[in-house]
mmCIF file of C-alpha atoms and ligand atoms in Angstrom:
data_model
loop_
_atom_site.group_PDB
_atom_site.id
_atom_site.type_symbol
_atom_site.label_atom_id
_atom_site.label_comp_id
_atom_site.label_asym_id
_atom_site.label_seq_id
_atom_site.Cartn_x
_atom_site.Cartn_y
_atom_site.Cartn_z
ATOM 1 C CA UNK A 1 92.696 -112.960 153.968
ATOM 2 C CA UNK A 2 96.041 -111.986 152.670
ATOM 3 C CA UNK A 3 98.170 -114.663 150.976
ATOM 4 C CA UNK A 4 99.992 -117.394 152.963
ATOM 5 C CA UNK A 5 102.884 -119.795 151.957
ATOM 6 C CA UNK A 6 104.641 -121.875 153.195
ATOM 7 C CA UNK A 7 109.200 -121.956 153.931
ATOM 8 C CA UNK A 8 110.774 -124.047 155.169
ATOM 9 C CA UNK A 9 114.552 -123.662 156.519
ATOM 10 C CA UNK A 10 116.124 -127.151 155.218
ATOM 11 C CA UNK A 11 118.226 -128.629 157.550
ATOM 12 C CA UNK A 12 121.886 -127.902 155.684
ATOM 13 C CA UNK A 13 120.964 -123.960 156.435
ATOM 14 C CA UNK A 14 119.801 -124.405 160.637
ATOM 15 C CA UNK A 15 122.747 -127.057 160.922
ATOM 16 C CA UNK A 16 125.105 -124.162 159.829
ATOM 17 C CA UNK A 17 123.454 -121.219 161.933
ATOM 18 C CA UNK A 18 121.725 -119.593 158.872
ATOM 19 C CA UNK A 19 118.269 -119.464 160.507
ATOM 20 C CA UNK A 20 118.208 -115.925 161.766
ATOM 21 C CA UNK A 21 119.830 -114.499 158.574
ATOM 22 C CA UNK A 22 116.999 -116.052 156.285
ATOM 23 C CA UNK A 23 113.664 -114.843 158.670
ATOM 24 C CA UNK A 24 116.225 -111.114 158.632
ATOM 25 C CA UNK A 25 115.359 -111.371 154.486
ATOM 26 C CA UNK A 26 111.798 -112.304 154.929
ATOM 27 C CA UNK A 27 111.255 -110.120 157.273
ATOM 28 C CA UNK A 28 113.387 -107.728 155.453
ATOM 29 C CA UNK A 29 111.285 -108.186 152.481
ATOM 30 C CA UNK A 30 108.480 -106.805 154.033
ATOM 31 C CA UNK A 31 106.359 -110.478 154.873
ATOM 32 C CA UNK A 32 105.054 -111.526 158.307
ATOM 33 C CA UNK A 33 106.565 -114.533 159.773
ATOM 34 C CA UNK A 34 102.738 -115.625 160.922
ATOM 35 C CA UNK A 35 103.911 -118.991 162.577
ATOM 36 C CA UNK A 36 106.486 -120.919 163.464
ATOM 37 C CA UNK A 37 108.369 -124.052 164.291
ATOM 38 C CA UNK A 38 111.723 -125.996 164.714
ATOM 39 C CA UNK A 39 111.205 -129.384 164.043
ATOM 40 C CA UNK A 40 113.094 -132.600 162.775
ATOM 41 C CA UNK A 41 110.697 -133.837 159.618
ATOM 42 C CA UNK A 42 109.452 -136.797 159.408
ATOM 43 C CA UNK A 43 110.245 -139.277 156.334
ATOM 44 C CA UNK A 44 105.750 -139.332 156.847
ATOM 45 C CA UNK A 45 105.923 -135.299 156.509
ATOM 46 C CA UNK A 46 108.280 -135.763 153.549
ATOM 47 C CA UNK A 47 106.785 -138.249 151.553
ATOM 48 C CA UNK A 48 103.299 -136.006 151.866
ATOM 49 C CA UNK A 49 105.156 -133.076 151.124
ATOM 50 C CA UNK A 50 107.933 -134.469 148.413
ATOM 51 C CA UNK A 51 104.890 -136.329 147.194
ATOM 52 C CA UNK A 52 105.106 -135.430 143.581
ATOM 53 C CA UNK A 53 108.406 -136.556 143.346
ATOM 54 C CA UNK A 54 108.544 -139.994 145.008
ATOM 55 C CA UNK A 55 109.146 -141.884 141.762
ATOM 56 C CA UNK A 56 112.513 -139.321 140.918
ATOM 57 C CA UNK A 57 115.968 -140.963 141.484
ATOM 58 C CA UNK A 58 117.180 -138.806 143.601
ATOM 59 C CA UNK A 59 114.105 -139.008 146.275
ATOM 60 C CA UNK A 60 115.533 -141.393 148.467
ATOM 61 C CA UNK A 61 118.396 -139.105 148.920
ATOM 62 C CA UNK A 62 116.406 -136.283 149.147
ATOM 63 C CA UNK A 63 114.399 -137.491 152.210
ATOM 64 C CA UNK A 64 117.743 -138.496 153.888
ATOM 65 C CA UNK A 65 118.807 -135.452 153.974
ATOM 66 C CA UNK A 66 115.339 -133.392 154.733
ATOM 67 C CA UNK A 67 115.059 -135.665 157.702
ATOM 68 C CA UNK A 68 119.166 -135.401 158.706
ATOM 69 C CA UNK A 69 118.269 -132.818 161.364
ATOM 70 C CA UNK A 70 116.325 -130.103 162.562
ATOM 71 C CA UNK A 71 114.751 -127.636 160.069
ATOM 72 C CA UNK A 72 112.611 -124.585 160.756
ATOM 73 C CA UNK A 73 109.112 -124.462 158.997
ATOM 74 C CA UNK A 74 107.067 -121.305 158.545
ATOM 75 C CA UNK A 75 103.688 -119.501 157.510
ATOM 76 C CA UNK A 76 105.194 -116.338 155.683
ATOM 77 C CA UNK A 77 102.300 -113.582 154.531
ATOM 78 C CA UNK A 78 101.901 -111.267 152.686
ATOM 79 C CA UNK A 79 100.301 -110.155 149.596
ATOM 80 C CA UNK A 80 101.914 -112.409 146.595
ATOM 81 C CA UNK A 81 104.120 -113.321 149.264
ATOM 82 C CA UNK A 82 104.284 -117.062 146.951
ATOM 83 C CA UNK A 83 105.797 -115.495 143.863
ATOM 84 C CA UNK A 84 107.508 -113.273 146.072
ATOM 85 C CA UNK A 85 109.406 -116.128 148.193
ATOM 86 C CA UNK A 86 110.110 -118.211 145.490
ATOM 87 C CA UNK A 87 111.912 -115.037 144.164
ATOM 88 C CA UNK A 88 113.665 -114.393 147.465
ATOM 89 C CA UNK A 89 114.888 -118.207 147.500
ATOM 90 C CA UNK A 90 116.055 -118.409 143.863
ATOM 91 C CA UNK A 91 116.536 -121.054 141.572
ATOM 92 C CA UNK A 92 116.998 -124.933 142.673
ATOM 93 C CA UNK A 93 120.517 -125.379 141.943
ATOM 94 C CA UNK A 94 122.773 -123.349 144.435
ATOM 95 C CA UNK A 95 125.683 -123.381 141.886
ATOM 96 C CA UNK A 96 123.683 -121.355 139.993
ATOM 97 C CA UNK A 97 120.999 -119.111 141.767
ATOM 98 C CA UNK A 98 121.428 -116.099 141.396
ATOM 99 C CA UNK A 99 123.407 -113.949 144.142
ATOM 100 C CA UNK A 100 121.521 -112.080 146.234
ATOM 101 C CA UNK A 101 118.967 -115.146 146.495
ATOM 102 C CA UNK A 102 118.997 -116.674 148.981
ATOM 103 C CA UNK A 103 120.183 -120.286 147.519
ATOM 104 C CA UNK A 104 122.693 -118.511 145.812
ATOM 105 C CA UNK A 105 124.061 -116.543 148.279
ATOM 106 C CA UNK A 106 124.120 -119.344 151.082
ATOM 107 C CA UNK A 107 124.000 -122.581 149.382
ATOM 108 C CA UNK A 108 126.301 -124.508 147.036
ATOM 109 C CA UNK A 109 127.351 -128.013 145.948
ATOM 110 C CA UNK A 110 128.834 -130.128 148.356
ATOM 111 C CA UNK A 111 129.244 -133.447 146.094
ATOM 112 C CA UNK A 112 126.373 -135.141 147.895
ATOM 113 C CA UNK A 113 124.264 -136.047 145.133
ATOM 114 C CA UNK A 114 121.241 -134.249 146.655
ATOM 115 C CA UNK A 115 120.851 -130.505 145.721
ATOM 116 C CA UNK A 116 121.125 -129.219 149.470
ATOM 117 C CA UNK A 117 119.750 -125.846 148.860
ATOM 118 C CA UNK A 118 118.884 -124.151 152.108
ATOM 119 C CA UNK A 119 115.150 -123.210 151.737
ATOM 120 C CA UNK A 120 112.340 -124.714 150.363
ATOM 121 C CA UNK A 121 108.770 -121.976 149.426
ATOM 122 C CA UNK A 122 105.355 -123.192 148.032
ATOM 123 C CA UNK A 123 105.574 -122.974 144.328
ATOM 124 C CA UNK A 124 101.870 -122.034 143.691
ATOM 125 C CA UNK A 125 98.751 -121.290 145.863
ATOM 126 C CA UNK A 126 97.593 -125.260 145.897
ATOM 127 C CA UNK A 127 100.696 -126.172 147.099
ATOM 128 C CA UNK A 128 100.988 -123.715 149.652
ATOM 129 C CA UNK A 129 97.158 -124.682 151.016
ATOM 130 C CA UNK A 130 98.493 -128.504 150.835
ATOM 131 C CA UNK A 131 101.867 -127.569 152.731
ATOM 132 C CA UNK A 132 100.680 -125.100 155.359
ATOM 133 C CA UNK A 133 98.354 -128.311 156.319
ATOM 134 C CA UNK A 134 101.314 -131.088 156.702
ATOM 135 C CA UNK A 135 103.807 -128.707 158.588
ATOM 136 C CA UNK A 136 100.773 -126.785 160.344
ATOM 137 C CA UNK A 137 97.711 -129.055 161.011
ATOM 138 C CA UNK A 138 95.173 -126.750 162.044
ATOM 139 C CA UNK A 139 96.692 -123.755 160.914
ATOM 140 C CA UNK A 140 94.428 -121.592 158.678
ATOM 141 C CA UNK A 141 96.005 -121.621 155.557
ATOM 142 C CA UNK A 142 94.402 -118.630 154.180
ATOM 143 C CA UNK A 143 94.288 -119.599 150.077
HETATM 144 P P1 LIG B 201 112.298 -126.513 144.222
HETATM 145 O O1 LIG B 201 112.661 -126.792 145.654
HETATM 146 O O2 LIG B 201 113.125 -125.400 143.633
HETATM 147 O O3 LIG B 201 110.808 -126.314 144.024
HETATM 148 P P2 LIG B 201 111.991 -129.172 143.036
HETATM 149 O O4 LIG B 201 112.292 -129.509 141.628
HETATM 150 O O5 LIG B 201 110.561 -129.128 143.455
HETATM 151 O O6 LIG B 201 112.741 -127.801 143.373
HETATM 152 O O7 LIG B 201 112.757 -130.246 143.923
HETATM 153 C C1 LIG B 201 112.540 -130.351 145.306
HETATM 154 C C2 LIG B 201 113.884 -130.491 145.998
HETATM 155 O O8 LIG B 201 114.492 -131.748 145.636
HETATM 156 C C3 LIG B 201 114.920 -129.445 145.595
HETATM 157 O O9 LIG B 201 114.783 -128.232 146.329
HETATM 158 C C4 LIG B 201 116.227 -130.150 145.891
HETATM 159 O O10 LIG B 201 116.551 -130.129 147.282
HETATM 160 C C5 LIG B 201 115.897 -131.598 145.489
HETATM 161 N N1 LIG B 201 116.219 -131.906 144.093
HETATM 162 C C6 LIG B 201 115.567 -131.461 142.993
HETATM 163 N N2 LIG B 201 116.109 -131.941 141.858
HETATM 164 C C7 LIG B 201 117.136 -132.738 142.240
HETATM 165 C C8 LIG B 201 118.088 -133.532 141.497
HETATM 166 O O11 LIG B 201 118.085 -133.603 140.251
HETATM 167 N N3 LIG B 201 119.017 -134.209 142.230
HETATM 168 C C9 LIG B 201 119.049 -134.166 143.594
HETATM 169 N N4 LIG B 201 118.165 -133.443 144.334
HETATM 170 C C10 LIG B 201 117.219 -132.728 143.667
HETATM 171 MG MG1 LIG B 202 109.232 -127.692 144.092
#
């Protein structure tokens, strides 16, 4: 089985019409788009998934705005398709990802307090097994 992560669109980039532009750079990138789904997460989904950082300041925050709307989650594969996304996305803070990412080309700071960066990809493949089974229950995972 080819490698699997797991993307999701945060709501900041489907509330401003960004959806189709980010699956054009996966796709563009060469990955399959393998499943997947608009949805509004859940602050259950969240604290699963945000799990290792429930005891941070800003998590509170964080789930407030994860759960503000509807966000798009998807299986992307393709071989080191993990390293590869977290490329693609760039680095956390949109001020200063790098353009031509796609934080820094799409996201910035909007004096929130939460770092509203537009996508989030599975940083290793654990996480991306762990993910793929909150967002996709059932899914094969494929790590
Ligand atoms: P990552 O998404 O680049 O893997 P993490 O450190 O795992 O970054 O943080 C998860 C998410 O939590 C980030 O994408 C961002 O939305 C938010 N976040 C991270 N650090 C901060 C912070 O210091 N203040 C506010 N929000 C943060
Ligand atoms: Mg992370």
């Amino acid at each position: 089985m080819v490698e699997r992560t797991l993307a999701l669109v945060k709501p900041d980039a489907y509330a401003r019409g960004l959806t189709g532009q980010i699956l054009a750079r996966i796709e563009a990138k060469g990955y399959k788009l393998v499943a997947l789904s608009v949805l509004t997460p859940t602050s259950e989904q969240l604290s699963e998934h945000y799990a290792e950082h429930a005891e941070k300041p800003f998590f509170g925050g964080l789930v407030q705005y994860m759960s503000s709307g509807p966000a798009v989650a998807i299986i992307v594969e393709g071989h080191r398709c993990i390293e590869g996304m977290r490329t693609l996305a760039g680095s956390t803070d949109p001020t200063t990802a790098a353009p031509g990412t796609i934080r820094g080309d799409f996201g910035r700071d909007w004096g929130t307090g939460t770092i509203e960066n537009i996508i989030h990809c599975s940083d290793s493949p654990a996480a991306a097994k762990r993910e793929i089974g909150i967002w996709f229950p059932g899914e094969n995972s494929g790590n």
